[in-house]
Structures are given as structure tokens and as C-alpha cells.
Amino acid sequence: MRFFAGAFLFFGMGPAFAWNIHQNVVNRVLQDSEFASRNYLSARISLPCQEEEKKEIEALASKIQIRADAVPLLSKKKCGSGKPEALSVLEVLKLGIIDEPDHGMDQDLPDSADPEGYRKWMGGTTGPTSQGFRHMVFPGIEWSSPIRTLQIPFKRAGAAPDRIEFLGEASRDYFKAGNPFFGLRLLLWREHFIQDLLQPFHVTQVPDASMLPWKELLSGFVRQSTHAIANYHYAYEGIADEMVKAPDERGVQECLAGQAAKNFEGWVSHIGLSRTKAAPIGSALYLVFGDYLKSKSVDLPQGVGQIDYYELLNAREFALEEEDRKVLSSKDKQDLKRNEQILFGLKELRTHTCELMREAGNLFRGSLDQALQELSATSKTGK
């Protein structure tokens, strides 16, 4: 008799990406009938022509210290080629702008962009991981709970909160200047970072001590710990993304239907929610994946030892009568127990991820409501 244990491990599949649910969250919120009634979703926004968009991006890059070459041009029209292009707010929200901060704008930056030296602890200064210092914050060890909040360095590291405030101010400036296209664009960048901080691995270095390779304690422990935590980090993002896409009780789509957060400007306090979810999510992840993600032969960020998250989420329970259980072989009993652990872990992951996604959806609604409530369904604003 063969059970589910181990069957979700598939090699040679495409790599996972960092917290790759942003546009999926937006899409699900847009499907909600309550949110779809907003008049501002039909408001028309004029896009700048390509040359103007490029010029504005370059000026913005200098101001907020990002790589201009990593910001895509969304306009399809060249300057002087006819009537300016215009899209509804709804159409703009579907362009994938919220994922732009993951496309390289915060990578390979000069030291001046990281005056506190956070990159030393958070991904280095080059390559894809060098953006991490802006997408995470480790608030520091809480001495009342040092094991749960263990991190190096002991003090705060990470620029995500500052980034959120900075982008919020820049977005408001664009709206006040009559440029809703860039106002909305930066607002969506801001939402990206807020959602990043609702990912427990972005606010807690070690969600569960079981993830650490204790057998390597006397030989490369720090290096192997970094490797293992990165694998669990990517695995959680993969399964969370699959839960956002799942249309039924296996997923969290229903959790993204809700009300607009009224206190969304106090988003910093929501880091606490993510921190409190780190331990139960970490424990559930370990139940699901066990020691597999500690293996040196598995490197999810590099696409090695990938997981079929769809098949994992669709794992089924084996219903066996007590009499049938008595005649199982030792191996089958182990497999059955492993299957039960996986299913319990998935249930726990869904419960806690649901709360995080509900928070993400409500914050998104609240942010848009405040920024766009003055746009009417018939307005034709923008430069």
C-alpha cells in the first residue's frame, strides 16, 4: 500500500519566486462584489507617453534610490503620436504594477542606498537577494521571548517600514500634483511592501527551531541554517500562492473577501500579527516538509528540488477501518502517519495564512479607498 508521504517532492521544476502572491491577492480582491461597486474603479486615468514616462521614472529613481532600468515602461504610445492613452483604474490595477518592486529596482544598489548596512545581514549587496533589506524587517530580539524572536543582529535590521512611509508620501505628492497614474503606481508599490511584511519569514529570521540543521552545529552551522531557512521560506511562499489560487476549501480565497481596513495608516502594528503567526506557521511547515528542506541537495531559490504545490494542496486522507490498520506493514504504518502529519500541517497553514490574507485584503481596500475616493466614475484625470 502506497501513501502520500514523499510523493509531493518533484525535481527539475521551475524556480519559485519571492512572496509571489501580490497580483493574485489584487485579482481576488477585484473579484469581490462588495469591492467591485467602487465608482473610482471606472475612473479614467491618462498615461504619459513613453518618453515622458521614462523621464519621470529616471527622476523618481534619483529621488527614491531605485534602478530606473528595472522599472518597465507601461505606456504604448510615443510622444506626439496622437491622443494620449487612457485606462480605467480597474485596468491599471490589473497590469501587475504591484509586483514591480520584485523585478530588480532594489537590487545591486550603491552603498548610499543602504546607509545602515542592513544588506550585510539580509542578502548581500549584489544579485536578487540584495533587494531583501527593503522588503523585510527584523524588529530585534524581544528579551521577554528570546527563543521565539531569535535573530542576528540582535537589534532591528531592515528598511521596509521606512520604505512604506517614503512611498506613501511620494504617492500622495503625485496625486496632489494631478498625476494619478504615478500616484497609483507608487501606491501599489507601497502595498507590495506592506504585503511583504505580512509574510512571517519577512519579519522573523527563524520561525521554528526545528528548521535549523542541528546535526551541523559543529560544522558550517550558520551557512547551513541560512540554506535551510531559505528553503522553508520559499516553500511557504509556494504553498501560500497555491492557497490564494485554490477556489475551494483547500485555499484562502474566501479570506480575501472582507471590508476595508479603517486604520490602515497604522499598518506598522500589523507587523505584530505576522510575528505572532511565525511560530505556528513554522511548526506547520515543518510538519509538512520535515527535514527534506534542510538537505544540501535541495535549493528552492535556485530551482533545485522543487515541489509540486498543487499536488501537495490536493493531498487526500486515507480512510481506513481500525481492522485494516492492524494488518498494515510497518512501512505502511509509517507512511500513513506521515500522511496524517502532512494533512494536519496543511490545515494549520491554511488557518493562519487565511488571517494574514484577510489582513492583506482589508489593508489594500482601505488604502485605495482613501487615495481614490475623489475620482468619479466619469473623471478623465491625469497628465
mmCIF file of C-alpha atoms in Angstrom:
data_model
loop_
_atom_site.group_PDB
_atom_site.id
_atom_site.type_symbol
_atom_site.label_atom_id
_atom_site.label_comp_id
_atom_site.label_asym_id
_atom_site.label_seq_id
_atom_site.Cartn_x
_atom_site.Cartn_y
_atom_site.Cartn_z
ATOM 1 C CA MET A 1 0.000 0.000 0.000
ATOM 2 C CA ARG A 2 1.472 3.378 -1.005
ATOM 3 C CA PHE A 3 0.505 6.537 0.793
ATOM 4 C CA PHE A 4 1.067 10.228 0.069
ATOM 5 C CA ALA A 5 4.238 10.558 2.125
ATOM 6 C CA GLY A 6 7.083 11.777 -0.035
ATOM 7 C CA ALA A 7 5.007 11.896 -3.193
ATOM 8 C CA PHE A 8 4.959 15.703 -3.323
ATOM 9 C CA LEU A 9 8.693 16.000 -3.956
ATOM 10 C CA PHE A 10 9.402 16.574 -7.627
ATOM 11 C CA PHE A 11 12.721 17.572 -9.091
ATOM 12 C CA GLY A 12 13.590 19.670 -12.112
ATOM 13 C CA MET A 13 10.593 22.016 -11.974
ATOM 14 C CA GLY A 14 10.783 25.790 -12.430
ATOM 15 C CA PRO A 15 12.039 28.008 -9.610
ATOM 16 C CA ALA A 16 9.767 29.683 -7.093
ATOM 17 C CA PHE A 17 9.752 33.454 -6.668
ATOM 18 C CA ALA A 18 9.690 35.645 -3.587
ATOM 19 C CA TRP A 19 6.211 36.037 -1.978
ATOM 20 C CA ASN A 20 4.752 35.647 -5.363
ATOM 21 C CA ILE A 21 1.094 36.300 -4.452
ATOM 22 C CA HIS A 22 0.820 40.083 -4.803
ATOM 23 C CA GLN A 23 -1.101 40.270 -8.093
ATOM 24 C CA ASN A 24 -3.069 37.163 -7.164
ATOM 25 C CA VAL A 25 -4.225 38.949 -3.990
ATOM 26 C CA VAL A 26 -5.203 42.004 -6.046
ATOM 27 C CA ASN A 27 -7.091 39.863 -8.562
ATOM 28 C CA ARG A 28 -9.044 38.134 -5.820
ATOM 29 C CA VAL A 29 -9.993 41.431 -4.160
ATOM 30 C CA LEU A 30 -11.162 42.772 -7.532
ATOM 31 C CA GLN A 31 -13.495 39.773 -7.875
ATOM 32 C CA ASP A 32 -15.266 40.599 -4.620
ATOM 33 C CA SER A 33 -18.735 42.012 -5.352
ATOM 34 C CA GLU A 34 -18.579 44.487 -2.483
ATOM 35 C CA PHE A 35 -15.311 45.983 -3.687
ATOM 36 C CA ALA A 36 -16.369 45.948 -7.345
ATOM 37 C CA SER A 37 -19.068 48.529 -6.562
ATOM 38 C CA ARG A 38 -16.496 51.323 -6.060
ATOM 39 C CA ASN A 39 -17.153 54.127 -8.538
ATOM 40 C CA TYR A 40 -13.494 55.039 -8.749
ATOM 41 C CA LEU A 41 -12.676 51.739 -10.433
ATOM 42 C CA SER A 42 -14.266 53.093 -13.613
ATOM 43 C CA ALA A 43 -12.450 56.432 -13.459
ATOM 44 C CA ARG A 44 -10.178 57.061 -16.449
ATOM 45 C CA ILE A 45 -6.501 57.836 -15.932
ATOM 46 C CA SER A 46 -4.333 59.256 -18.694
ATOM 47 C CA LEU A 47 -0.969 57.579 -19.148
ATOM 48 C CA PRO A 48 2.106 59.603 -20.032
ATOM 49 C CA CYS A 49 3.657 58.956 -23.434
ATOM 50 C CA GLN A 50 6.739 56.704 -23.448
ATOM 51 C CA GLU A 51 9.339 59.485 -23.420
ATOM 52 C CA GLU A 52 7.547 61.310 -20.578
ATOM 53 C CA GLU A 53 7.153 58.087 -18.608
ATOM 54 C CA LYS A 54 10.841 57.259 -18.988
ATOM 55 C CA LYS A 55 11.850 60.779 -17.932
ATOM 56 C CA GLU A 56 9.604 60.618 -14.861
ATOM 57 C CA ILE A 57 10.950 57.194 -13.886
ATOM 58 C CA GLU A 58 14.528 58.471 -14.100
ATOM 59 C CA ALA A 59 13.690 61.470 -11.916
ATOM 60 C CA LEU A 60 11.867 59.218 -9.472
ATOM 61 C CA ALA A 61 14.748 56.757 -9.383
ATOM 62 C CA SER A 62 17.114 59.505 -8.312
ATOM 63 C CA LYS A 63 14.706 60.685 -5.620
ATOM 64 C CA ILE A 64 13.835 57.337 -4.031
ATOM 65 C CA GLN A 65 17.061 55.469 -4.906
ATOM 66 C CA ILE A 66 15.949 52.679 -7.213
ATOM 67 C CA ARG A 67 17.263 51.343 -10.524
ATOM 68 C CA ALA A 68 15.414 53.128 -13.327
ATOM 69 C CA ASP A 69 16.364 50.431 -15.841
ATOM 70 C CA ALA A 70 14.420 47.848 -13.816
ATOM 71 C CA VAL A 71 11.129 49.765 -13.983
ATOM 72 C CA PRO A 72 9.136 48.796 -17.100
ATOM 73 C CA LEU A 73 7.528 51.318 -19.425
ATOM 74 C CA LEU A 74 3.780 50.739 -19.385
ATOM 75 C CA SER A 75 2.809 53.303 -21.998
ATOM 76 C CA LYS A 76 2.361 52.019 -25.555
ATOM 77 C CA LYS A 77 2.338 55.438 -27.209
ATOM 78 C CA LYS A 78 5.244 57.559 -28.319
ATOM 79 C CA CYS A 79 5.007 61.281 -27.655
ATOM 80 C CA GLY A 80 3.268 63.207 -30.417
ATOM 81 C CA SER A 81 1.641 60.112 -31.920
ATOM 82 C CA GLY A 82 -1.953 61.056 -31.262
ATOM 83 C CA LYS A 83 -4.413 61.119 -28.397
ATOM 84 C CA PRO A 84 -2.915 60.110 -25.009
ATOM 85 C CA GLU A 85 -3.641 56.586 -23.870
ATOM 86 C CA ALA A 86 -6.138 56.280 -21.026
ATOM 87 C CA LEU A 87 -7.078 53.314 -18.835
ATOM 88 C CA SER A 88 -9.622 52.833 -16.092
ATOM 89 C CA VAL A 89 -8.370 52.416 -12.528
ATOM 90 C CA LEU A 90 -9.534 48.801 -12.738
ATOM 91 C CA GLU A 91 -7.413 48.221 -15.839
ATOM 92 C CA VAL A 92 -4.390 49.796 -14.168
ATOM 93 C CA LEU A 93 -4.822 47.539 -11.142
ATOM 94 C CA LYS A 94 -4.663 44.508 -13.447
ATOM 95 C CA LEU A 95 -1.330 45.497 -15.059
ATOM 96 C CA GLY A 96 0.815 43.748 -12.461
ATOM 97 C CA ILE A 97 2.279 47.011 -11.110
ATOM 98 C CA ILE A 98 2.150 45.695 -7.556
ATOM 99 C CA ASP A 99 4.828 43.124 -8.481
ATOM 100 C CA GLU A 100 7.237 45.664 -9.998
ATOM 101 C CA PRO A 101 9.324 46.011 -6.794
ATOM 102 C CA ASP A 102 10.384 42.378 -7.267
ATOM 103 C CA HIS A 103 11.677 42.994 -10.798
ATOM 104 C CA GLY A 104 15.043 44.426 -9.778
ATOM 105 C CA MET A 105 14.541 48.068 -8.810
ATOM 106 C CA ASP A 106 16.034 47.412 -5.357
ATOM 107 C CA GLN A 107 18.864 45.126 -6.490
ATOM 108 C CA ASP A 108 22.580 45.904 -6.899
ATOM 109 C CA LEU A 109 22.205 49.364 -5.361
ATOM 110 C CA PRO A 110 25.121 51.581 -4.267
ATOM 111 C CA ASP A 111 26.091 51.692 -0.595
ATOM 112 C CA SER A 112 24.426 55.101 -0.289
ATOM 113 C CA ALA A 113 21.045 53.388 -0.631
ATOM 114 C CA ASP A 114 21.777 51.313 2.483
ATOM 115 C CA PRO A 115 23.369 53.721 4.991
ATOM 116 C CA GLU A 116 22.609 51.421 7.933
ATOM 117 C CA GLY A 117 24.399 48.477 6.307
ATOM 118 C CA TYR A 118 21.386 46.163 6.516
ATOM 119 C CA ARG A 119 22.471 44.188 3.454
ATOM 120 C CA LYS A 120 25.323 42.680 5.445
ATOM 121 C CA TRP A 121 22.685 40.663 7.302
ATOM 122 C CA MET A 122 19.960 40.494 4.695
ATOM 123 C CA GLY A 123 21.136 39.090 1.375
ATOM 124 C CA GLY A 124 24.363 40.856 0.468
ATOM 125 C CA THR A 125 24.980 43.726 -1.926
ATOM 126 C CA THR A 126 24.611 42.011 -5.304
ATOM 127 C CA GLY A 127 22.187 39.731 -7.091
ATOM 128 C CA PRO A 128 18.480 39.023 -6.468
ATOM 129 C CA THR A 129 18.896 38.661 -2.705
ATOM 130 C CA SER A 130 20.353 42.157 -2.410
ATOM 131 C CA GLN A 131 16.824 43.614 -2.500
ATOM 132 C CA GLY A 132 15.871 41.847 0.733
ATOM 133 C CA PHE A 133 16.822 44.706 3.050
ATOM 134 C CA ARG A 134 13.962 46.797 1.634
ATOM 135 C CA HIS A 135 11.403 44.002 1.643
ATOM 136 C CA MET A 136 11.903 42.761 5.211
ATOM 137 C CA VAL A 137 12.388 43.994 8.746
ATOM 138 C CA PHE A 138 13.594 42.017 11.724
ATOM 139 C CA PRO A 139 12.448 44.215 14.662
ATOM 140 C CA GLY A 140 15.027 42.850 17.102
ATOM 141 C CA ILE A 141 15.095 40.257 19.839
ATOM 142 C CA GLU A 142 12.254 40.541 22.324
ATOM 143 C CA TRP A 143 14.003 39.707 25.556
ATOM 144 C CA SER A 144 10.723 38.539 27.092
ATOM 145 C CA SER A 145 10.688 35.821 24.406
ATOM 146 C CA PRO A 146 14.279 35.396 23.139
ATOM 147 C CA ILE A 147 13.866 31.968 21.558
ATOM 148 C CA ARG A 148 10.783 32.876 19.519
ATOM 149 C CA THR A 149 12.346 36.144 18.320
ATOM 150 C CA LEU A 150 15.931 34.946 17.841
ATOM 151 C CA GLN A 151 17.788 36.928 15.191
ATOM 152 C CA ILE A 152 21.225 38.184 14.179
ATOM 153 C CA PRO A 153 21.917 41.048 14.635
ATOM 154 C CA PHE A 154 20.050 41.428 17.924
ATOM 155 C CA LYS A 155 18.884 44.949 17.032
ATOM 156 C CA ARG A 156 16.459 45.972 14.286
ATOM 157 C CA ALA A 157 17.520 45.296 10.701
ATOM 158 C CA GLY A 158 15.642 46.109 7.523
ATOM 159 C CA ALA A 159 14.304 49.172 5.740
ATOM 160 C CA ALA A 160 10.792 48.011 4.780
ATOM 161 C CA PRO A 161 8.898 50.260 7.256
ATOM 162 C CA ASP A 162 10.831 53.330 6.125
ATOM 163 C CA ARG A 163 10.207 52.350 2.520
ATOM 164 C CA ILE A 164 6.478 52.124 3.077
ATOM 165 C CA GLU A 165 6.325 55.583 4.631
ATOM 166 C CA PHE A 166 8.529 57.032 1.897
ATOM 167 C CA LEU A 167 6.445 55.594 -0.943
ATOM 168 C CA GLY A 168 3.203 56.657 0.735
ATOM 169 C CA GLU A 169 4.384 60.267 0.897
ATOM 170 C CA ALA A 170 5.631 60.200 -2.711
ATOM 171 C CA SER A 171 2.300 58.734 -3.875
ATOM 172 C CA ARG A 172 0.337 61.492 -2.132
ATOM 173 C CA ASP A 173 2.570 64.113 -3.736
ATOM 174 C CA TYR A 174 1.760 62.755 -7.209
ATOM 175 C CA PHE A 175 -1.987 62.771 -6.529
ATOM 176 C CA LYS A 176 -1.821 66.355 -5.224
ATOM 177 C CA ALA A 177 0.119 67.367 -8.338
ATOM 178 C CA GLY A 178 -2.635 65.988 -10.580
ATOM 179 C CA ASN A 179 -0.720 62.905 -11.710
ATOM 180 C CA PRO A 180 -2.910 59.968 -10.625
ATOM 181 C CA PHE A 181 -1.063 57.486 -12.855
ATOM 182 C CA PHE A 182 2.184 57.733 -10.899
ATOM 183 C CA GLY A 183 0.234 58.319 -7.692
ATOM 184 C CA LEU A 184 -1.497 54.968 -8.127
ATOM 185 C CA ARG A 185 1.680 53.288 -9.310
ATOM 186 C CA LEU A 186 3.604 54.243 -6.169
ATOM 187 C CA LEU A 187 0.608 53.393 -4.018
ATOM 188 C CA LEU A 188 0.731 49.863 -5.448
ATOM 189 C CA TRP A 189 4.473 49.686 -4.771
ATOM 190 C CA ARG A 190 3.698 50.663 -1.193
ATOM 191 C CA GLU A 191 1.097 47.907 -0.952
ATOM 192 C CA HIS A 192 3.717 45.428 -2.174
ATOM 193 C CA PHE A 193 5.937 46.172 0.808
ATOM 194 C CA ILE A 194 3.037 46.099 3.244
ATOM 195 C CA GLN A 195 2.076 42.656 1.967
ATOM 196 C CA ASP A 196 5.719 41.595 2.249
ATOM 197 C CA LEU A 197 5.584 42.329 5.971
ATOM 198 C CA LEU A 198 2.581 40.038 6.289
ATOM 199 C CA GLN A 199 4.901 37.177 5.295
ATOM 200 C CA PRO A 200 6.219 35.757 8.606
ATOM 201 C CA PHE A 201 9.649 34.987 7.144
ATOM 202 C CA HIS A 202 9.990 38.701 6.316
ATOM 203 C CA VAL A 203 9.704 39.695 9.978
ATOM 204 C CA THR A 204 11.190 36.675 11.797
ATOM 205 C CA GLN A 205 14.521 35.053 10.993
ATOM 206 C CA VAL A 206 13.783 31.626 12.476
ATOM 207 C CA PRO A 207 10.053 30.815 12.690
ATOM 208 C CA ASP A 208 10.688 27.381 14.189
ATOM 209 C CA ALA A 209 13.871 25.971 15.708
ATOM 210 C CA SER A 210 13.155 22.577 14.121
ATOM 211 C CA MET A 211 14.127 24.117 10.784
ATOM 212 C CA LEU A 212 17.720 24.549 11.901
ATOM 213 C CA PRO A 213 20.258 21.842 10.961
ATOM 214 C CA TRP A 214 21.339 20.937 14.497
ATOM 215 C CA LYS A 215 23.383 17.999 13.205
ATOM 216 C CA GLU A 216 25.663 20.602 11.587
ATOM 217 C CA LEU A 217 26.165 22.501 14.848
ATOM 218 C CA LEU A 218 29.927 21.986 14.807
ATOM 219 C CA SER A 219 30.394 22.219 11.061
ATOM 220 C CA GLY A 220 29.093 25.120 8.990
ATOM 221 C CA PHE A 221 26.007 25.652 11.133
ATOM 222 C CA VAL A 222 25.395 29.283 10.109
ATOM 223 C CA ARG A 223 25.796 28.570 6.395
ATOM 224 C CA GLN A 224 23.542 25.520 6.512
ATOM 225 C CA SER A 225 20.998 27.346 8.664
ATOM 226 C CA THR A 226 20.785 30.111 6.072
ATOM 227 C CA HIS A 227 20.334 27.472 3.379
ATOM 228 C CA ALA A 228 17.586 25.641 5.282
ATOM 229 C CA ILE A 229 15.631 28.761 6.278
ATOM 230 C CA ALA A 230 15.715 29.983 2.666
ATOM 231 C CA ASN A 231 14.191 26.672 1.561
ATOM 232 C CA TYR A 232 11.394 26.806 4.143
ATOM 233 C CA HIS A 233 10.839 30.472 3.242
ATOM 234 C CA TYR A 234 10.364 29.665 -0.447
ATOM 235 C CA ALA A 235 8.255 26.613 0.335
ATOM 236 C CA TYR A 236 5.838 28.696 2.388
ATOM 237 C CA GLU A 237 5.530 31.251 -0.381
ATOM 238 C CA GLY A 238 4.834 28.488 -2.861
ATOM 239 C CA ILE A 239 2.107 26.834 -0.812
ATOM 240 C CA ALA A 240 0.579 30.217 0.151
ATOM 241 C CA ASP A 241 0.394 31.207 -3.507
ATOM 242 C CA GLU A 242 -1.356 27.930 -4.319
ATOM 243 C CA MET A 243 -3.811 28.564 -1.473
ATOM 244 C CA VAL A 244 -4.630 32.018 -2.848
ATOM 245 C CA LYS A 245 -5.364 30.483 -6.259
ATOM 246 C CA ALA A 246 -7.345 27.478 -4.958
ATOM 247 C CA PRO A 247 -11.102 28.051 -5.499
ATOM 248 C CA ASP A 248 -12.401 25.854 -2.695
ATOM 249 C CA GLU A 249 -11.949 24.952 0.967
ATOM 250 C CA ARG A 250 -8.318 23.999 0.372
ATOM 251 C CA GLY A 251 -7.443 27.626 -0.263
ATOM 252 C CA VAL A 252 -7.894 31.073 1.240
ATOM 253 C CA GLN A 253 -9.887 32.918 -1.423
ATOM 254 C CA GLU A 254 -12.822 33.405 0.927
ATOM 255 C CA CYS A 255 -10.442 35.066 3.392
ATOM 256 C CA LEU A 256 -9.718 37.838 0.885
ATOM 257 C CA ALA A 257 -13.356 38.922 0.811
ATOM 258 C CA GLY A 258 -13.968 41.471 3.519
ATOM 259 C CA GLN A 259 -14.148 45.112 4.484
ATOM 260 C CA ALA A 260 -11.751 47.999 4.011
ATOM 261 C CA ALA A 261 -9.424 48.497 6.947
ATOM 262 C CA LYS A 262 -10.199 51.836 8.593
ATOM 263 C CA ASN A 263 -6.929 52.068 10.495
ATOM 264 C CA PHE A 264 -4.705 51.091 7.606
ATOM 265 C CA GLU A 265 -2.337 54.005 8.279
ATOM 266 C CA GLY A 266 -1.445 52.178 11.473
ATOM 267 C CA TRP A 267 -0.132 49.307 9.375
ATOM 268 C CA VAL A 268 3.085 49.102 11.440
ATOM 269 C CA SER A 269 1.099 47.443 14.204
ATOM 270 C CA HIS A 270 0.188 44.708 11.737
ATOM 271 C CA ILE A 271 3.797 43.518 11.792
ATOM 272 C CA GLY A 272 2.832 42.104 15.173
ATOM 273 C CA LEU A 273 0.232 39.852 13.539
ATOM 274 C CA SER A 274 2.824 38.457 11.183
ATOM 275 C CA ARG A 275 5.275 37.939 14.049
ATOM 276 C CA THR A 276 2.708 36.025 16.100
ATOM 277 C CA LYS A 277 1.924 33.814 13.108
ATOM 278 C CA ALA A 278 5.579 32.946 12.538
ATOM 279 C CA ALA A 279 5.733 30.204 15.177
ATOM 280 C CA PRO A 280 2.540 28.290 14.244
ATOM 281 C CA ILE A 281 3.283 28.623 10.525
ATOM 282 C CA GLY A 282 6.862 27.494 11.077
ATOM 283 C CA SER A 283 5.694 24.495 13.080
ATOM 284 C CA ALA A 284 3.127 23.561 10.425
ATOM 285 C CA LEU A 285 5.699 23.887 7.649
ATOM 286 C CA TYR A 286 7.996 21.510 9.468
ATOM 287 C CA LEU A 287 5.143 19.010 9.825
ATOM 288 C CA VAL A 288 4.531 19.162 6.081
ATOM 289 C CA PHE A 289 8.108 19.142 4.778
ATOM 290 C CA GLY A 290 10.088 17.599 7.634
ATOM 291 C CA ASP A 291 13.873 17.583 7.190
ATOM 292 C CA TYR A 292 13.686 17.493 3.391
ATOM 293 C CA LEU A 293 14.297 21.229 3.104
ATOM 294 C CA LYS A 294 17.441 21.030 5.244
ATOM 295 C CA SER A 295 19.124 18.846 2.628
ATOM 296 C CA LYS A 296 22.183 20.295 0.905
ATOM 297 C CA SER A 297 20.855 18.841 -2.335
ATOM 298 C CA VAL A 298 17.722 20.997 -2.178
ATOM 299 C CA ASP A 299 17.958 24.667 -3.146
ATOM 300 C CA LEU A 300 14.488 26.056 -3.867
ATOM 301 C CA PRO A 301 15.680 29.636 -4.580
ATOM 302 C CA GLN A 302 17.831 28.177 -7.363
ATOM 303 C CA GLY A 303 15.113 25.825 -8.616
ATOM 304 C CA VAL A 304 16.717 22.631 -7.306
ATOM 305 C CA GLY A 305 14.450 20.034 -5.673
ATOM 306 C CA GLN A 306 11.236 21.848 -6.475
ATOM 307 C CA ILE A 307 7.833 20.950 -5.016
ATOM 308 C CA ASP A 308 4.535 20.405 -6.798
ATOM 309 C CA TYR A 309 2.437 22.677 -4.574
ATOM 310 C CA TYR A 310 -0.771 21.899 -6.439
ATOM 311 C CA GLU A 311 -0.438 18.173 -5.778
ATOM 312 C CA LEU A 312 0.568 18.859 -2.199
ATOM 313 C CA LEU A 313 -2.508 21.008 -1.592
ATOM 314 C CA ASN A 314 -4.681 18.282 -3.096
ATOM 315 C CA ALA A 315 -3.363 15.560 -0.809
ATOM 316 C CA ARG A 316 -6.166 13.259 0.300
ATOM 317 C CA GLU A 317 -6.809 11.490 3.526
ATOM 318 C CA PHE A 318 -6.815 7.706 3.551
ATOM 319 C CA ALA A 319 -9.881 6.416 5.362
ATOM 320 C CA LEU A 320 -9.062 3.048 6.922
ATOM 321 C CA GLU A 321 -11.063 0.974 9.336
ATOM 322 C CA GLU A 322 -9.365 0.004 12.558
ATOM 323 C CA GLU A 323 -9.233 -3.625 11.429
ATOM 324 C CA ASP A 324 -7.417 -2.616 8.249
ATOM 325 C CA ARG A 325 -4.887 -0.639 10.223
ATOM 326 C CA LYS A 326 -3.981 -3.703 12.261
ATOM 327 C CA VAL A 327 -2.742 -5.608 9.214
ATOM 328 C CA LEU A 328 -0.603 -2.807 7.789
ATOM 329 C CA SER A 329 3.094 -3.400 7.430
ATOM 330 C CA SER A 330 5.488 -1.323 9.490
ATOM 331 C CA LYS A 331 6.370 0.730 6.398
ATOM 332 C CA ASP A 332 2.699 1.362 5.584
ATOM 333 C CA LYS A 333 2.046 2.473 9.155
ATOM 334 C CA GLN A 334 4.898 4.966 8.908
ATOM 335 C CA ASP A 335 3.568 6.245 5.592
ATOM 336 C CA LEU A 336 0.060 6.574 6.994
ATOM 337 C CA LYS A 337 1.333 8.525 9.982
ATOM 338 C CA ARG A 338 3.357 10.780 7.685
ATOM 339 C CA ASN A 339 0.290 11.392 5.545
ATOM 340 C CA GLU A 340 -1.696 12.406 8.633
ATOM 341 C CA GLN A 341 1.062 14.809 9.676
ATOM 342 C CA ILE A 342 1.087 16.430 6.244
ATOM 343 C CA LEU A 343 -2.682 16.888 6.206
ATOM 344 C CA PHE A 344 -2.704 18.352 9.712
ATOM 345 C CA GLY A 345 0.140 20.692 8.787
ATOM 346 C CA LEU A 346 -1.719 21.861 5.667
ATOM 347 C CA LYS A 347 -4.830 22.535 7.729
ATOM 348 C CA GLU A 348 -2.823 24.644 10.178
ATOM 349 C CA LEU A 349 -1.116 26.526 7.336
ATOM 350 C CA ARG A 350 -4.470 27.367 5.793
ATOM 351 C CA THR A 351 -5.902 28.624 9.110
ATOM 352 C CA HIS A 352 -3.043 31.022 9.801
ATOM 353 C CA THR A 353 -2.492 32.062 6.178
ATOM 354 C CA CYS A 354 -6.192 32.897 5.995
ATOM 355 C CA GLU A 355 -5.778 35.501 8.748
ATOM 356 C CA LEU A 356 -2.785 37.056 7.012
ATOM 357 C CA MET A 357 -4.585 37.208 3.670
ATOM 358 C CA ARG A 358 -7.651 38.773 5.287
ATOM 359 C CA GLU A 359 -5.413 41.482 6.683
ATOM 360 C CA ALA A 360 -3.735 41.988 3.297
ATOM 361 C CA GLY A 361 -7.077 42.346 1.524
ATOM 362 C CA ASN A 362 -8.535 44.765 4.054
ATOM 363 C CA LEU A 363 -5.430 46.956 4.057
ATOM 364 C CA PHE A 364 -5.474 47.037 0.263
ATOM 365 C CA ARG A 365 -9.130 48.120 0.167
ATOM 366 C CA GLY A 366 -8.601 50.799 2.792
ATOM 367 C CA SER A 367 -5.556 52.223 1.065
ATOM 368 C CA LEU A 368 -7.293 52.503 -2.308
ATOM 369 C CA ASP A 369 -10.443 53.946 -0.785
ATOM 370 C CA GLN A 370 -8.583 56.818 0.818
ATOM 371 C CA ALA A 371 -6.367 57.570 -2.174
ATOM 372 C CA LEU A 372 -9.002 57.278 -4.908
ATOM 373 C CA GLN A 373 -12.318 58.257 -3.338
ATOM 374 C CA GLU A 374 -12.241 61.670 -5.062
ATOM 375 C CA LEU A 375 -12.101 60.108 -8.531
ATOM 376 C CA SER A 376 -15.567 59.785 -10.028
ATOM 377 C CA ALA A 377 -16.663 57.125 -12.479
ATOM 378 C CA THR A 378 -16.593 59.635 -15.320
ATOM 379 C CA SER A 379 -13.405 61.555 -14.489
ATOM 380 C CA LYS A 380 -10.632 61.850 -17.043
ATOM 381 C CA THR A 381 -7.759 62.918 -14.823
ATOM 382 C CA GLY A 382 -4.029 62.795 -15.149
ATOM 383 C CA LYS A 383 -1.312 64.300 -17.246
#
